[in-house]
Backbone as JSON, one array per atom type, in Angstrom:
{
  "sequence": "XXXXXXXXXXXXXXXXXXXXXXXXXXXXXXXXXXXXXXXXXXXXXXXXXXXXXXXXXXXXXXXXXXXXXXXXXXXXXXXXXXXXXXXXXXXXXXXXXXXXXXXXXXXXXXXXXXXXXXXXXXXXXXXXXXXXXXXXXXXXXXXXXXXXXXXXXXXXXXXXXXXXXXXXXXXXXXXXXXXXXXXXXXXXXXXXXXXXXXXXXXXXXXXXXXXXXXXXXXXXXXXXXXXX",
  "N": [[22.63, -2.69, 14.72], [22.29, -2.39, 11.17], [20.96, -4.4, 9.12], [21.02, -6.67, 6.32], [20.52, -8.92, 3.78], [22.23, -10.02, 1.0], [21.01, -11.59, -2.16], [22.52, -12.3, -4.09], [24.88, -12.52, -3.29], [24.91, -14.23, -1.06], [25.32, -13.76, 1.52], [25.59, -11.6, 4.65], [25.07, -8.39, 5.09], [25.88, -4.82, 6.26], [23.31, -1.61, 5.85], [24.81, -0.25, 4.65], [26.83, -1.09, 2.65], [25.79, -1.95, 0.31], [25.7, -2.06, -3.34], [25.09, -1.85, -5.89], [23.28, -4.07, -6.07], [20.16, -6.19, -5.05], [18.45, -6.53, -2.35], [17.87, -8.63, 0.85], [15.79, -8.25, 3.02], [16.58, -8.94, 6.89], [15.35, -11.57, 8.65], [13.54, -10.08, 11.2], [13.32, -7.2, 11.13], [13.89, -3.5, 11.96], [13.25, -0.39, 10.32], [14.96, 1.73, 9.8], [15.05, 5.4, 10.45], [16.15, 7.17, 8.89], [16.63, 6.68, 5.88], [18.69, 7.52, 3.46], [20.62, 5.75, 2.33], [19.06, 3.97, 0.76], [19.05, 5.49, -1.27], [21.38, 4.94, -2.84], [21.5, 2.32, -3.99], [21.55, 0.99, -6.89], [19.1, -0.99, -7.91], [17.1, -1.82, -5.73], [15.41, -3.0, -2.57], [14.35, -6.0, -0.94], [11.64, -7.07, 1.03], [10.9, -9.36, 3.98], [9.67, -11.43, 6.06], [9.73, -9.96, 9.29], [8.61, -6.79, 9.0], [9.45, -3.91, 10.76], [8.21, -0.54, 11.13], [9.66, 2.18, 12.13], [9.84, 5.01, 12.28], [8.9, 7.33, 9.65], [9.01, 6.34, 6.39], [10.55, 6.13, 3.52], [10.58, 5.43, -0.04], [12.74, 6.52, -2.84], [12.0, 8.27, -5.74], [12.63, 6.31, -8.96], [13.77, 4.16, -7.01], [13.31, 0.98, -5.95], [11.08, -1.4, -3.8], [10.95, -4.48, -2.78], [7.82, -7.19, -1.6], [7.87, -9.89, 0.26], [5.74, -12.67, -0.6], [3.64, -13.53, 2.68], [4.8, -11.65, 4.07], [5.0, -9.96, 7.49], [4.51, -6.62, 8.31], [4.74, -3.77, 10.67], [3.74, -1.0, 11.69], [4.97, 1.98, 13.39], [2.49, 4.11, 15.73], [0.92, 6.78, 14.12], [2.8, 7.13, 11.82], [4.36, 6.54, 8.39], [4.45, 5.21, 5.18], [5.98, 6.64, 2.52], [5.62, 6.46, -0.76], [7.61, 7.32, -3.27], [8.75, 5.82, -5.43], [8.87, 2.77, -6.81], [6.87, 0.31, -5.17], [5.82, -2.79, -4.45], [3.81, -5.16, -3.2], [4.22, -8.75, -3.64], [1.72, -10.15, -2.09], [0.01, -13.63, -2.0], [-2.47, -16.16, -2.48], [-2.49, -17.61, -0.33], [-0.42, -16.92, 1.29], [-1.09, -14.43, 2.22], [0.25, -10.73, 2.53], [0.48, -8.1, 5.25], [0.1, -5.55, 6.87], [-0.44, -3.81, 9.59], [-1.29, -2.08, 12.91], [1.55, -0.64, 15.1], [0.9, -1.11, 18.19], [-1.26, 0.98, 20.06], [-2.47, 2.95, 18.64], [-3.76, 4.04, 15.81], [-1.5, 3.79, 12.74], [-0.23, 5.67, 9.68], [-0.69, 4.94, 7.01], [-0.15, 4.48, 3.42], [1.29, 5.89, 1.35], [0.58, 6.75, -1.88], [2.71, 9.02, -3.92], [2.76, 11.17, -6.64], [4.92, 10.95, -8.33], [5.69, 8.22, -8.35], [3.86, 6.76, -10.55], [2.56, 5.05, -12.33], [3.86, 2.6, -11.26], [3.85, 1.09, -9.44], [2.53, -1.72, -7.15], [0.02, -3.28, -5.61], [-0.93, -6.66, -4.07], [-2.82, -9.05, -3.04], [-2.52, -8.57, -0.23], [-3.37, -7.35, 3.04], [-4.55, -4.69, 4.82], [-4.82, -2.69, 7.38], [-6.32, -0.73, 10.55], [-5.09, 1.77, 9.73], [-5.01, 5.94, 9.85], [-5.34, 6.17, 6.92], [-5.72, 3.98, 4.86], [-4.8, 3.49, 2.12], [-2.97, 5.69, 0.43], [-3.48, 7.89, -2.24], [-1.88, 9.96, -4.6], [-2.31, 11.68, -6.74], [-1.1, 9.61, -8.56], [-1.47, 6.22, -9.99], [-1.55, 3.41, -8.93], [-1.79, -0.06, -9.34], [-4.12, -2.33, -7.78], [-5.03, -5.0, -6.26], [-6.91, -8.07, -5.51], [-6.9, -6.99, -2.45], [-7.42, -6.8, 1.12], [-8.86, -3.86, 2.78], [-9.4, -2.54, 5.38], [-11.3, -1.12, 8.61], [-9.77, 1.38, 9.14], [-9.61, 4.88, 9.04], [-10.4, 6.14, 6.57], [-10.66, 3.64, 4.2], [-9.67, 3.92, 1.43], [-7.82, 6.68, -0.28], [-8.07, 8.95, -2.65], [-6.93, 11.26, -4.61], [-6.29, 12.41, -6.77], [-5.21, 11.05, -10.0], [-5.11, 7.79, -11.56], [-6.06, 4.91, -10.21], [-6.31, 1.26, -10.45], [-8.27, -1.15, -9.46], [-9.29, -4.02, -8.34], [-11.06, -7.18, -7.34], [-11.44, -6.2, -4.45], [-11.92, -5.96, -1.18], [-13.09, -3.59, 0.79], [-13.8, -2.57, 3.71], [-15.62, -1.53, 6.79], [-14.68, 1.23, 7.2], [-13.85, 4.06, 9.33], [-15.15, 6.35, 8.06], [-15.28, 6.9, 5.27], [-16.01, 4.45, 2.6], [-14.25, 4.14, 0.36], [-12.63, 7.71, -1.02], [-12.9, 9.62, -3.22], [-11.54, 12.83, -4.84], [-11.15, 14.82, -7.76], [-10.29, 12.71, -8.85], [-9.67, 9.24, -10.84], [-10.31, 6.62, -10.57], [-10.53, 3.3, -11.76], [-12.38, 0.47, -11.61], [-13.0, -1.85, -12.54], [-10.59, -2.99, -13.92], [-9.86, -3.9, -17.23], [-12.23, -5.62, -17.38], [-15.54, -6.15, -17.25], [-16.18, -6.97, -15.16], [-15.14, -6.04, -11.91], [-15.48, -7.12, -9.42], [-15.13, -5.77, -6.93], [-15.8, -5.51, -2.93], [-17.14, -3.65, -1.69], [-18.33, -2.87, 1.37], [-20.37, -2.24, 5.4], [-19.09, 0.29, 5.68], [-18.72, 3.31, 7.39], [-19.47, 5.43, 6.72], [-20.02, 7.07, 3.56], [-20.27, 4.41, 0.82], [-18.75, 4.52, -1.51], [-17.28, 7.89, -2.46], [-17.45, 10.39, -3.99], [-15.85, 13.51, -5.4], [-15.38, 17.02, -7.37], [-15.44, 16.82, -9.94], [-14.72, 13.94, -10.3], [-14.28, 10.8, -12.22], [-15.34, 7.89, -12.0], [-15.14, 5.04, -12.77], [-17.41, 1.73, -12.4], [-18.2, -0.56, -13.15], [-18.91, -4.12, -11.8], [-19.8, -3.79, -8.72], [-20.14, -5.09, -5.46], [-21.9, -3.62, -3.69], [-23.07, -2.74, 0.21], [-24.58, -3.07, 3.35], [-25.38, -0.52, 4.29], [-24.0, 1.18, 2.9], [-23.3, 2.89, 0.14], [-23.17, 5.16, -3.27], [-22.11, 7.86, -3.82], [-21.92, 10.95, -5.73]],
  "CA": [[23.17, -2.64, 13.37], [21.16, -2.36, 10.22], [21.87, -5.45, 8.73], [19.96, -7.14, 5.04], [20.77, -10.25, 3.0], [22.66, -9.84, -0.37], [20.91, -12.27, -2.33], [23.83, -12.44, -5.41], [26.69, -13.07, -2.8], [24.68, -15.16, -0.02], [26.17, -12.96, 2.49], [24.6, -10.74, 5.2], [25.59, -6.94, 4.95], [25.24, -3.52, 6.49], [22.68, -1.22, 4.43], [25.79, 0.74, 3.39], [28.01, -1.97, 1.84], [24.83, -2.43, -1.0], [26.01, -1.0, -4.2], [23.93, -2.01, -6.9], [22.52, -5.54, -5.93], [18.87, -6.25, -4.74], [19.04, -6.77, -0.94], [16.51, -9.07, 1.32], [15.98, -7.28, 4.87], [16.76, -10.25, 7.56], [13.96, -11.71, 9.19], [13.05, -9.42, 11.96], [13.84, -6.14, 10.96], [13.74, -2.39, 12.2], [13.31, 0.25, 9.36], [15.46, 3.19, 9.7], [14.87, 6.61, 10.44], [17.12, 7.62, 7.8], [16.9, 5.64, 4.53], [19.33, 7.71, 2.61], [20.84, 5.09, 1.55], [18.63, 3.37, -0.14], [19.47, 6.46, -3.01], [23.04, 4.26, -3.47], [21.83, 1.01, -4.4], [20.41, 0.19, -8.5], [17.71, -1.63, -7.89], [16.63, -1.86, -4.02], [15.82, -4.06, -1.47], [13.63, -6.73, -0.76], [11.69, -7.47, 2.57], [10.65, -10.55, 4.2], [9.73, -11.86, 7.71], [8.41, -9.34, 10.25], [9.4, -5.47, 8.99], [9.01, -2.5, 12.41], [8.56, 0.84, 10.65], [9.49, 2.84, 13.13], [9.42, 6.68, 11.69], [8.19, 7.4, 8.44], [9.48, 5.42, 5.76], [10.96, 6.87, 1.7], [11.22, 5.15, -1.26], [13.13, 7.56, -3.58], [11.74, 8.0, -7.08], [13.49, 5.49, -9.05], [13.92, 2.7, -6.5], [12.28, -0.26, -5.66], [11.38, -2.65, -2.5], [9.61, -5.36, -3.13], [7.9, -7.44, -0.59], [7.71, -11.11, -0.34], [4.72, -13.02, 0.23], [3.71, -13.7, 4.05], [5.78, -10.88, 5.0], [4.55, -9.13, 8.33], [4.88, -5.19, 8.11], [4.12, -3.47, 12.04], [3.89, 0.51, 11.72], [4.18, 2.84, 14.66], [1.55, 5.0, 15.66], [1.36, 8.24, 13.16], [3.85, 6.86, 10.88], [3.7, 6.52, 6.94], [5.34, 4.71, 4.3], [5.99, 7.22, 1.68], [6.29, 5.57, -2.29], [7.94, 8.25, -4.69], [9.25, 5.28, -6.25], [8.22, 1.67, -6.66], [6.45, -0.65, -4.46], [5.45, -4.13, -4.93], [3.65, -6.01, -2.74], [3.55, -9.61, -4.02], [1.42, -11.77, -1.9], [-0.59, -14.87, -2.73], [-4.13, -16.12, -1.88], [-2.39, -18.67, 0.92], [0.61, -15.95, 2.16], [-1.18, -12.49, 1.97], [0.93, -9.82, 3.38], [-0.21, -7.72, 6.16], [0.2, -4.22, 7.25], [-0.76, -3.16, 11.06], [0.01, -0.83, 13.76], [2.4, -1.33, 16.37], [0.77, -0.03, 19.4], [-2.45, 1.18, 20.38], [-2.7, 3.9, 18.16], [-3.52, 3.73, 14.31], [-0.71, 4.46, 11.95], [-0.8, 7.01, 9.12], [-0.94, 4.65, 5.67], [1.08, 3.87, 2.82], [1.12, 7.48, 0.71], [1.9, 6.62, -3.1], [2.62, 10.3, -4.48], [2.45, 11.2, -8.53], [6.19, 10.53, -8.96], [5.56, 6.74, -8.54], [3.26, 6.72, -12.05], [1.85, 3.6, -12.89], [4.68, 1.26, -11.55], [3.5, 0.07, -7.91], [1.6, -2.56, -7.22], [-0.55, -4.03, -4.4], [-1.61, -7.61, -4.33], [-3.28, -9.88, -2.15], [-2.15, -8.07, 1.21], [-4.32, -7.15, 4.0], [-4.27, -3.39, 5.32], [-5.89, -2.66, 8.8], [-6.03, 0.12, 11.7], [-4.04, 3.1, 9.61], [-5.58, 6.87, 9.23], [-5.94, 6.07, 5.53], [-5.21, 2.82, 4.09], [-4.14, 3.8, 1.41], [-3.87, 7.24, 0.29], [-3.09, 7.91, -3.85], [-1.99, 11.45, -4.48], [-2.16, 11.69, -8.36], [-0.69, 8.06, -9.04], [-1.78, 5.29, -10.89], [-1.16, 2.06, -8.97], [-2.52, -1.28, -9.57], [-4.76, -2.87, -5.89], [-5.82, -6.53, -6.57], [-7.34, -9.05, -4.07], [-6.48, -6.98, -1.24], [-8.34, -6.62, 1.8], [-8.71, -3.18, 3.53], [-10.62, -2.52, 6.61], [-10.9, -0.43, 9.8], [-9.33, 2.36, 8.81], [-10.71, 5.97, 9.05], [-10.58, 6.08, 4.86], [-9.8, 2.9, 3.61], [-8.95, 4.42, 0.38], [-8.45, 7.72, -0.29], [-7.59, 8.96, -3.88], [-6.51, 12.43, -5.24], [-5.62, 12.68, -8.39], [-4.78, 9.73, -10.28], [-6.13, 6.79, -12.21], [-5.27, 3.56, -10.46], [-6.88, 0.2, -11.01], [-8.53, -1.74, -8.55], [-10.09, -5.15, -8.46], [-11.6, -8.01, -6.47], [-10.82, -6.18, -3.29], [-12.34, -6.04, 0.0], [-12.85, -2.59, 1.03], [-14.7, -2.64, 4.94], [-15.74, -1.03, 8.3], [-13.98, 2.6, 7.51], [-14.73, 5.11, 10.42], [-15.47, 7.27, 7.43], [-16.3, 6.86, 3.67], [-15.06, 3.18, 2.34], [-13.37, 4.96, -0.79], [-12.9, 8.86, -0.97], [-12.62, 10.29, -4.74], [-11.12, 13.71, -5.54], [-10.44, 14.71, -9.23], [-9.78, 11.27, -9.84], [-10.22, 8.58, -12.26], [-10.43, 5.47, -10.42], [-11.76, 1.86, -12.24], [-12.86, -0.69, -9.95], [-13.03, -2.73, -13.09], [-9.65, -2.54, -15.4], [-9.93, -4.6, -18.48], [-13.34, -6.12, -17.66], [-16.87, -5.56, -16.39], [-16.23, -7.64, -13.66], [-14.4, -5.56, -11.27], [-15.83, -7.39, -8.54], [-14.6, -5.22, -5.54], [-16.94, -5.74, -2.32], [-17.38, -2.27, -0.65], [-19.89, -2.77, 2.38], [-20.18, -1.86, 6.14], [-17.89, 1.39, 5.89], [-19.77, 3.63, 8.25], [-20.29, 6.83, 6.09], [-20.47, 6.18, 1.77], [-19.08, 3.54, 0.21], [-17.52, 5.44, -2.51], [-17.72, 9.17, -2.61], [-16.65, 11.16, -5.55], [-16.35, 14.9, -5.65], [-14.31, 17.48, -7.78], [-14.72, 16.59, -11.04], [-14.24, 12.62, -10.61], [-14.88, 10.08, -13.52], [-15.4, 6.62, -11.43], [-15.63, 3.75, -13.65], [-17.22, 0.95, -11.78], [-18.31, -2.28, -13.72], [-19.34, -4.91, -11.0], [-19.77, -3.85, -7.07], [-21.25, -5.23, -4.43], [-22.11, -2.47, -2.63], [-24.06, -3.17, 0.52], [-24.17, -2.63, 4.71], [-25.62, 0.91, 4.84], [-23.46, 1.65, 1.94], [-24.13, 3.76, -1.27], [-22.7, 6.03, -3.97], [-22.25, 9.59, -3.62], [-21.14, 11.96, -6.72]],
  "C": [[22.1, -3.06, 12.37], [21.82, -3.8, 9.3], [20.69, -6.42, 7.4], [21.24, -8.24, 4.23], [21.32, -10.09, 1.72], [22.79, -11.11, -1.21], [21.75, -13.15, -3.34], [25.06, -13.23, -4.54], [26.32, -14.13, -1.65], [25.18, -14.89, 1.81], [24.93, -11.9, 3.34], [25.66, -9.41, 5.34], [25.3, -5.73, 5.35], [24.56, -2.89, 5.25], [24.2, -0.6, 3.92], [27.05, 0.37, 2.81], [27.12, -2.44, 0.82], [25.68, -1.38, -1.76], [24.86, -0.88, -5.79], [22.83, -3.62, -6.97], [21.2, -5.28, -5.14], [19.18, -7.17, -3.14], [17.69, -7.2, -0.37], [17.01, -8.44, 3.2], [15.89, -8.89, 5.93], [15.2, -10.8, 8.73], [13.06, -11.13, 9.93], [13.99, -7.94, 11.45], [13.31, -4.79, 11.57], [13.97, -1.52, 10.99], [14.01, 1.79, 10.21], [15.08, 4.28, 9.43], [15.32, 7.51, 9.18], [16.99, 6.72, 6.97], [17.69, 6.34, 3.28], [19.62, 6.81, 1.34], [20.45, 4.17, 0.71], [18.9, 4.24, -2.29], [20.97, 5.61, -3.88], [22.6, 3.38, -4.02], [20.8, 0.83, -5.76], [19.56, 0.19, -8.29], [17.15, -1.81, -6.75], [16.53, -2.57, -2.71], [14.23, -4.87, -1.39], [12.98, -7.35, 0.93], [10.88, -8.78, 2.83], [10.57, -11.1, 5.64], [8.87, -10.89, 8.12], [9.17, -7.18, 10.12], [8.56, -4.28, 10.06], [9.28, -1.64, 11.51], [8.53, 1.36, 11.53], [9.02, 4.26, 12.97], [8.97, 6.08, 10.27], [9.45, 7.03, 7.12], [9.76, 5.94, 4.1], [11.43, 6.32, 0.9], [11.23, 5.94, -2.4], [12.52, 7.47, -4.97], [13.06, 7.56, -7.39], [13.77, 4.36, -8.74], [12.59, 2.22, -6.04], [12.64, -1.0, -4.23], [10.06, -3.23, -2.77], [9.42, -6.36, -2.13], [7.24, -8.84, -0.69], [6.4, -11.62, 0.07], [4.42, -13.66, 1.54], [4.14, -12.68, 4.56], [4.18, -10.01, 5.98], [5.09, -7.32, 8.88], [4.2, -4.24, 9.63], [4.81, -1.82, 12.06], [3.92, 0.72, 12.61], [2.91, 3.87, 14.35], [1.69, 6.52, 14.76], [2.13, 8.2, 11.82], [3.15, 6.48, 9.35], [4.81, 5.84, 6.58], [5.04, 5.71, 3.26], [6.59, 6.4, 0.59], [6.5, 7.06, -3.16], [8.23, 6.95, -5.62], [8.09, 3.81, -6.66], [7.77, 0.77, -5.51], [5.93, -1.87, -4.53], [5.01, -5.05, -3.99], [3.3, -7.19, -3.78], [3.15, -10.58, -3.37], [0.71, -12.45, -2.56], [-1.25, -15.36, -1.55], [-3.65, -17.03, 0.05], [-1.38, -18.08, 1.89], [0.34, -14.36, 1.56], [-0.03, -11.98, 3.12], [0.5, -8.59, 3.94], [0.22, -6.65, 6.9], [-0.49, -3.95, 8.81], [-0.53, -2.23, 11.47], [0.61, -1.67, 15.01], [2.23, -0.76, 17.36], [-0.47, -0.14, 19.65], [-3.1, 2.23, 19.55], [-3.21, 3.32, 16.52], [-2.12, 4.59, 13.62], [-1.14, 4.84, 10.74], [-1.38, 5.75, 8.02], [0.09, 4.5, 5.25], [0.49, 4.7, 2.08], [1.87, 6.85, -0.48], [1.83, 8.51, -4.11], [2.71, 9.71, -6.19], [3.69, 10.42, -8.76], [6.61, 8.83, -9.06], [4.82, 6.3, -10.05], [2.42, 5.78, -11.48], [2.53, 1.95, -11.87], [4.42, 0.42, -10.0], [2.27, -0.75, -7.87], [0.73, -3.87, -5.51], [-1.25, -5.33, -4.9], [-1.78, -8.78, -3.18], [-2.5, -9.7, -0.71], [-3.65, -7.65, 1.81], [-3.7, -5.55, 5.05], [-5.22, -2.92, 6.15], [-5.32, -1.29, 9.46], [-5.26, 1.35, 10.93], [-5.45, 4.57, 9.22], [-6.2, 6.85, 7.6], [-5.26, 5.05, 4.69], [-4.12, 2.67, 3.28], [-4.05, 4.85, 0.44], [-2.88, 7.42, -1.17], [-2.72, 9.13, -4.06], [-1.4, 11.65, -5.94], [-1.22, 10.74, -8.79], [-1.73, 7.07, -9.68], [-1.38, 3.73, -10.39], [-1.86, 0.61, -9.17], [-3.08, -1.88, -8.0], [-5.58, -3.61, -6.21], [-5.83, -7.31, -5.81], [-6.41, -8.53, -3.2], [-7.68, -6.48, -0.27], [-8.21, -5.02, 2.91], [-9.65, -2.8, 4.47], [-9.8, -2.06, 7.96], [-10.06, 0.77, 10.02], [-10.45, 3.46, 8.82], [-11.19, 6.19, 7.49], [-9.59, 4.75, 4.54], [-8.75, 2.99, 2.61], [-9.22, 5.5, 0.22], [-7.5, 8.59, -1.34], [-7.76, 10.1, -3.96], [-6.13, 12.6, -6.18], [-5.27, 11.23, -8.89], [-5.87, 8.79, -11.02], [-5.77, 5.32, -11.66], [-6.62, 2.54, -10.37], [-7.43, -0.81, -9.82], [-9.75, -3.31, -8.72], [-10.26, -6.27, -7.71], [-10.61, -7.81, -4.73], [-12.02, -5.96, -2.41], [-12.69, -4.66, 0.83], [-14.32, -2.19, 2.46], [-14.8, -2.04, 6.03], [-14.59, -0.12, 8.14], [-15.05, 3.5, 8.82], [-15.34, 6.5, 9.51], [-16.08, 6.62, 6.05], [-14.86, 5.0, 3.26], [-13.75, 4.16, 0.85], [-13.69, 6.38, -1.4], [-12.17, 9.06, -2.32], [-12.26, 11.89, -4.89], [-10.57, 14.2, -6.54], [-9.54, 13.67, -9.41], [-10.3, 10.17, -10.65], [-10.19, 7.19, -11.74], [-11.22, 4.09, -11.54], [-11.48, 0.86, -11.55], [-13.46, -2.01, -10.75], [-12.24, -3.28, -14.63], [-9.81, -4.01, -16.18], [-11.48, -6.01, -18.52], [-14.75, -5.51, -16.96], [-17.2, -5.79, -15.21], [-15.22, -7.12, -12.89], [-14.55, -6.69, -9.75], [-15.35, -7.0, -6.9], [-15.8, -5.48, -4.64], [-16.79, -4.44, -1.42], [-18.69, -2.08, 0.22], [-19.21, -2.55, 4.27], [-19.47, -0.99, 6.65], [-19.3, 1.78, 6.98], [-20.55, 5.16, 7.64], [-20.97, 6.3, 4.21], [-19.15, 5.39, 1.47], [-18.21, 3.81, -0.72], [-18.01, 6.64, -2.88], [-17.03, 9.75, -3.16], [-17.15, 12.24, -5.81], [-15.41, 15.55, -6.6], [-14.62, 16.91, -9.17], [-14.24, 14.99, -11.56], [-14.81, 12.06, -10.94], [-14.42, 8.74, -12.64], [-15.95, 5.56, -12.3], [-16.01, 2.28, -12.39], [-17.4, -0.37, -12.11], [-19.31, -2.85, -12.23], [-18.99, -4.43, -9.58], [-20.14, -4.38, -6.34], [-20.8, -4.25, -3.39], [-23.54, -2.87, -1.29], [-23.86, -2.43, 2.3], [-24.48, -1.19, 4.7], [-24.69, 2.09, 3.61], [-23.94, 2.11, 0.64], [-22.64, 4.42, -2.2], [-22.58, 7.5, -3.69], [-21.18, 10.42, -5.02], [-21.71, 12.4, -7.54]]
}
């Protein structure tokens, strides 16, 4: 039984007794194959503890899940978290929150498509072992003190302008951050972006198509370079 926390009533509840309240997923959780229902409930759900994505994962444009700090997030192999909507990681410097795979395999990433805009936000999490970290597909999200590494593309941007700053971006089996007609800055509202992009294994940030890379402050280093 699918079973989440309804933080208004103090009560624990199947997903499909939410109606419009903001729901915390119970400590150990399994993510559903089916997330229909997340289309029923206002405002969304909240996770916390140790979340199993098992299949591939849909937040509907519109809704939100926001994710607490500490939380432990364990993908299967192949699998994605798809964001049409909002996303929110908020950890903090002493409970980052931490993305894996569950297996032996790498899992896919966390895919934020266009229809998300501006409104998701990564912060101080740690994103390891997936096909592509984190893959942008004409969005705009915010990615501050987080650490990504070991991934085949840590980051890997398509369209879009999102914002990135004092992150960690390490040991990709490919390019640390891949640019296609996009508009990345790696230093929003100052000069000091201070992202550290070193030891990927191909370029550290490669920008083709047409893409306007603002970078301010890098340390770029480990065999690493520019390309565009």
């Amino acid at each position: 039984m699918l079973v989440y926390y309804n933080v208004d009533s103090n009560e624990f509840k199947r997903e499909s007794q939410f109606s419009s309240t903001p729901a915390e997923v119970n400590f150990i959780f399994h993510a559903p194959s089916d997330y229909s229902d997340i289309a029923s409930v206002t405002y969304g759900y909240r996770w916390f503890g140790t979340v199993y994505v098992d299949d591939d994962f849909t937040i509907p444009a519109g809704k939100r899940v926001t994710v607490n700090p500490g939380t432990a997030i364990k993908v299967s192999p192949g699998k994605k978290i798809i964001v049409n909507g909002t996303f929110e990681l908020l950890g903090t410097s002493s409970e980052p929150i931490t993305f894996d795979k569950n297996g032996s395999s790498n899992w896919y990433g966390i895919v934020i498509n266009s229809a998300s805009g501006s409104s998701s936000r990564i912060e101080y999490a740690t994103i390891k072992n997936a096909s592509y970290g984190i893959y942008i597909n004409g969005a705009s999200p915010e990615i501050y003190d987080t650490k990504i590494n070991n991934c085949t593309y840590n980051v890997y941007i398509s369209g879009g302008s999102p914002d990135l700053a004092r992150n960690t971006i390490t040991y990709a089996g490919m390019h640390g951050v891949y640019c296609t007609n996009a508009s990345p800055s790696f230093s929003p509202g100052t000069a000091y972006g201070d992202n550290v992009i070193r030891e990927n294994e191909e370029i550290g940030i490669y920008a083709i198509n047409n893409s306007s890379v603002f970078l301010g402050i890098v340390d770029l280093g480990g065999r690493n370079s520019i390309y565009g």
